[in-house]
Short mmCIF file of C-alpha atoms in Angstrom, two decimals:
data_model
loop_
_atom_site.label_atom_id
_atom_site.label_comp_id
_atom_site.label_asym_id
_atom_site.label_seq_id
_atom_site.Cartn_x
_atom_site.Cartn_y
_atom_site.Cartn_z
CA LYS A 1 -13.04 -9.21 13.16
CA ALA A 2 -14.36 -6.74 10.33
CA GLY A 3 -11.69 -5.32 8.07
CA VAL A 4 -11.27 -1.80 6.96
CA THR A 5 -14.06 -0.20 5.79
CA GLN A 6 -14.08 3.11 3.52
CA THR A 7 -17.00 5.18 2.22
CA PRO A 8 -18.07 5.88 0.08
CA ARG A 9 -16.39 3.55 -2.61
CA TYR A 10 -16.88 5.89 -5.68
CA LEU A 11 -17.66 9.27 -6.06
CA ILE A 12 -18.14 12.45 -8.66
CA LYS A 13 -16.90 15.40 -7.85
CA THR A 14 -16.69 18.66 -9.93
CA ARG A 15 -13.55 21.21 -10.49
CA GLY A 16 -13.45 23.40 -7.24
CA GLN A 17 -15.51 21.29 -5.11
CA GLN A 18 -14.75 19.70 -2.01
CA VAL A 19 -15.30 16.18 -0.73
CA THR A 20 -14.67 14.00 2.52
CA LEU A 21 -13.92 10.31 2.25
CA SER A 22 -14.25 7.98 5.39
CA CYS A 23 -12.21 5.35 6.85
CA SER A 24 -13.32 3.07 9.51
CA PRO A 25 -10.16 0.71 10.76
CA ILE A 26 -10.13 -2.93 12.34
CA SER A 27 -11.72 -2.95 15.80
CA GLY A 28 -8.21 -2.29 18.26
CA HIS A 29 -6.16 -0.44 15.77
CA ARG A 30 -5.08 2.96 16.77
CA SER A 31 -3.18 4.19 13.59
CA VAL A 32 -4.62 5.08 10.13
CA SER A 33 -2.67 6.14 7.13
CA TRP A 34 -4.15 7.71 4.03
CA TYR A 35 -2.54 6.93 0.40
CA GLN A 36 -3.30 8.76 -3.14
CA GLN A 37 -3.03 5.64 -6.18
CA THR A 38 -2.68 7.12 -9.57
CA PRO A 39 -1.51 5.46 -12.80
CA GLY A 40 0.91 8.00 -12.95
CA GLN A 41 2.38 8.85 -9.97
CA GLY A 42 1.50 5.24 -8.13
CA LEU A 43 0.89 5.03 -4.39
CA GLN A 44 1.87 7.60 -2.37
CA PHE A 45 1.34 8.26 1.40
CA LEU A 46 -0.92 11.42 2.69
CA PHE A 47 -0.84 11.39 6.24
CA GLU A 48 -1.17 9.19 9.18
CA TYR A 49 -2.99 9.56 12.48
CA PHE A 50 -2.49 8.21 16.10
CA SER A 51 -4.91 8.63 18.59
CA GLU A 52 -6.61 11.63 16.87
CA THR A 53 -2.79 13.28 16.28
CA GLN A 54 -1.44 13.48 12.99
CA ARG A 55 2.16 11.88 13.09
CA ASN A 56 3.45 12.16 9.74
CA LYS A 57 2.46 13.84 6.38
CA GLY A 58 3.34 13.34 2.77
CA ASN A 59 4.25 15.95 0.25
CA PHE A 60 0.62 16.88 -0.80
CA PRO A 61 -0.40 20.79 -0.68
CA GLY A 62 -2.30 22.00 2.10
CA ARG A 63 -6.02 21.55 -0.10
CA PHE A 64 -5.56 18.02 1.72
CA SER A 65 -6.67 17.67 5.39
CA GLY A 66 -7.28 15.02 7.59
CA ARG A 67 -8.52 14.38 11.06
CA GLN A 68 -8.88 11.63 13.40
CA PHE A 69 -11.91 10.89 16.08
CA SER A 70 -11.74 9.17 19.81
CA ASN A 71 -12.98 5.96 17.87
CA SER A 72 -10.34 5.82 15.49
CA ARG A 73 -12.03 6.55 12.53
CA SER A 74 -10.97 8.79 10.02
CA GLU A 75 -11.81 11.16 7.62
CA MET A 76 -9.84 13.26 4.71
CA ASN A 77 -11.04 16.32 2.90
CA VAL A 78 -9.88 17.75 -0.24
CA SER A 79 -11.04 21.47 -1.12
CA THR A 80 -10.91 23.00 -4.52
CA LEU A 81 -11.23 19.98 -6.18
CA GLU A 82 -8.42 19.89 -9.37
CA LEU A 83 -8.65 17.47 -12.36
CA GLY A 84 -5.40 15.71 -11.15
CA ASP A 85 -7.41 14.39 -7.76
CA SER A 86 -8.82 11.89 -9.67
CA ALA A 87 -7.80 8.65 -7.86
CA LEU A 88 -7.97 5.96 -5.62
CA TYR A 89 -7.90 6.97 -2.37
CA LEU A 90 -6.81 4.04 0.16
CA CYS A 91 -6.90 3.96 3.90
CA ALA A 92 -4.66 1.59 5.80
CA SER A 93 -5.54 0.24 9.70
CA THR A 94 -2.33 -0.48 11.38
CA GLN A 95 -1.21 -2.93 13.98
CA GLY A 96 2.79 -2.75 15.03
CA SER A 97 4.29 -2.62 11.38
CA GLU A 98 1.70 -4.38 9.26
CA GLN A 99 -0.68 -2.01 7.22
CA TYR A 100 -4.09 -3.71 6.53
CA PHE A 101 -5.65 -1.72 3.24
CA GLY A 102 -9.46 -0.66 3.12
CA PRO A 103 -10.99 -1.08 -0.81
CA GLY A 104 -10.31 2.51 -1.15
CA THR A 105 -12.48 5.33 -2.55
CA ARG A 106 -12.43 6.19 -6.25
CA LEU A 107 -12.83 9.52 -6.83
CA THR A 108 -13.14 11.13 -10.33
CA VAL A 109 -13.03 15.23 -10.77
CA THR A 110 -14.61 16.57 -13.77
CA ALA B 1 16.79 8.58 0.26
CA GLN B 2 14.38 5.61 0.19
CA LYS B 3 13.24 4.24 -2.98
CA VAL B 4 11.78 1.07 -4.35
CA THR B 5 12.28 -0.22 -7.73
CA GLN B 6 10.13 -3.07 -9.39
CA ALA B 7 12.06 -3.48 -13.13
CA GLN B 8 9.62 -5.39 -14.23
CA THR B 9 6.14 -3.87 -15.26
CA GLU B 10 4.14 -6.41 -16.70
CA ILE B 11 4.66 -10.06 -16.69
CA SER B 12 2.52 -12.67 -18.75
CA VAL B 13 2.79 -16.44 -18.11
CA VAL B 14 0.74 -19.42 -18.71
CA GLU B 15 -1.24 -21.12 -15.80
CA LYS B 16 1.46 -23.50 -13.71
CA GLU B 17 4.27 -21.71 -14.80
CA ASP B 18 6.84 -20.74 -12.29
CA VAL B 19 7.43 -16.81 -12.06
CA THR B 20 9.82 -14.28 -9.99
CA LEU B 21 8.82 -10.92 -8.98
CA ASP B 22 11.42 -8.67 -8.68
CA CYS B 23 12.21 -5.75 -5.85
CA VAL B 24 15.38 -3.65 -5.43
CA TYR B 25 15.49 -1.21 -2.45
CA GLU B 26 17.39 1.67 -1.25
CA THR B 27 17.71 3.44 2.50
CA ARG B 28 20.19 4.21 4.79
CA ASP B 29 18.20 3.00 7.95
CA THR B 30 19.12 -0.33 9.60
CA THR B 31 16.26 -1.04 10.88
CA TYR B 32 13.47 -0.97 8.01
CA TYR B 33 10.73 -3.47 6.92
CA LEU B 34 9.77 -4.84 3.57
CA PHE B 35 6.29 -6.01 2.48
CA TRP B 36 4.58 -7.48 -0.47
CA TYR B 37 1.26 -6.63 -1.33
CA LYS B 38 -1.26 -8.03 -3.98
CA GLN B 39 -3.61 -5.59 -6.13
CA PRO B 40 -6.73 -7.87 -8.08
CA PRO B 41 -8.49 -5.77 -10.05
CA SER B 42 -11.30 -5.19 -7.26
CA GLY B 43 -8.30 -1.93 -6.15
CA GLU B 44 -8.19 -3.80 -2.13
CA LEU B 45 -4.50 -4.42 -1.36
CA VAL B 46 -4.39 -7.63 0.03
CA PHE B 47 -1.20 -8.10 2.60
CA LEU B 48 0.92 -10.94 1.54
CA ILE B 49 4.09 -10.48 3.79
CA ARG B 50 6.46 -8.74 5.65
CA ARG B 51 10.20 -9.44 6.61
CA ASN B 52 12.23 -6.86 8.64
CA SER B 53 15.57 -6.24 8.41
CA PHE B 54 17.11 -8.39 10.80
CA ASP B 55 15.42 -11.26 9.80
CA GLU B 56 16.94 -12.60 6.29
CA GLN B 57 15.75 -16.35 6.78
CA ASN B 58 13.91 -17.08 3.82
CA GLU B 59 9.90 -18.38 3.71
CA ILE B 60 7.55 -20.53 1.40
CA SER B 61 3.76 -20.62 2.31
CA GLY B 62 2.02 -22.36 0.10
CA ARG B 63 2.61 -21.68 -3.19
CA TYR B 64 4.43 -18.42 -2.82
CA SER B 65 7.89 -18.06 -1.76
CA TRP B 66 10.37 -14.76 -0.75
CA ASN B 67 14.19 -14.14 -1.11
CA PHE B 68 15.39 -11.37 0.97
CA GLN B 69 18.98 -10.77 0.56
CA LYS B 70 20.37 -7.58 2.32
CA SER B 71 24.01 -8.00 0.53
CA THR B 72 21.96 -7.00 -3.22
CA SER B 73 18.98 -5.15 -1.17
CA SER B 74 16.35 -7.33 -3.01
CA PHE B 75 13.45 -9.06 -1.75
CA ASN B 76 11.89 -10.97 -4.70
CA PHE B 77 8.64 -12.88 -4.95
CA THR B 78 7.99 -16.27 -6.31
CA ILE B 79 4.62 -17.75 -7.43
CA THR B 80 4.91 -21.44 -7.96
CA ALA B 81 2.51 -23.15 -10.54
CA SER B 82 0.96 -20.39 -11.21
CA GLN B 83 -2.99 -19.69 -11.59
CA VAL B 84 -5.08 -17.81 -12.86
CA VAL B 85 -6.58 -16.19 -9.73
CA ASP B 86 -3.23 -14.73 -9.21
CA SER B 87 -3.48 -12.29 -11.91
CA ALA B 88 -3.19 -8.92 -10.14
CA VAL B 89 -0.55 -6.36 -9.59
CA TYR B 90 2.24 -6.79 -7.12
CA PHE B 91 3.69 -4.25 -5.08
CA CYS B 92 6.77 -4.07 -2.91
CA ALA B 93 7.04 -1.39 -0.17
CA LEU B 94 9.52 -0.17 2.25
CA ASN B 95 9.14 0.93 5.77
CA ALA B 96 12.15 2.63 7.35
CA GLY B 97 12.22 5.37 9.68
CA ASN B 98 10.83 5.85 13.16
CA ASN B 99 7.33 6.13 10.83
CA ARG B 100 4.72 4.20 9.38
CA LYS B 101 4.64 5.97 5.82
CA LEU B 102 5.33 3.13 3.28
CA ILE B 103 7.62 3.86 -0.20
CA TRP B 104 5.89 1.85 -3.13
CA GLY B 105 7.62 0.44 -5.55
CA LEU B 106 5.34 1.13 -9.35
CA GLY B 107 4.14 -2.32 -9.38
CA THR B 108 4.31 -5.68 -11.31
CA SER B 109 1.30 -6.29 -13.34
CA LEU B 110 1.32 -10.24 -13.45
CA ALA B 111 -1.08 -11.85 -15.95
CA VAL B 112 -1.55 -15.45 -15.71
CA ASN B 113 -3.17 -17.06 -19.35
CA PRO B 114 -5.14 -20.51 -18.80
#
């Protein structure tokens, strides 16, 4: 089985812009979770989608949003980028209680 | 409140030494899962093990072993005969409640030197 794929792998954006990140889960997995990883805050949960519905949401501002498509692929969007949004964004594909992670998208905001 | 604490920020060992990574967790839920993940320099989080709160049986898998003790809320991870390829950041994580949100420790950076 192919693993979790995330695109793009690297991204450089300017403050005020918006960005969309994509995640394709492992085939057959219907749940996708997103995490933000920064040196200061560590790994923090953003949100989880299951069958195209957001099931859980972390403590992030409304600038962070996401969606899931009928094929379980998920996208997350960050609008009005701030310098503090620079991070590694990780997507996890879930089966039962086990979460398998993709390689991440490293976003740099300048 | 749910919390995971990894008190060791960095550990440096010489190849072939045994090393134990500590993890202490807090939760009021009676049903929960504990995880260890490895993050090599490439950045991808690699799943190592999952334990549920009802299974305190410790496990050995090759050079890896885990010690889960509910009495002390600890879930420690040991690498026997460490190798340079074990160099990575290791994260302990907790999943409790009826959701899939993982609560993470801050990680322990392990350097195995030749």
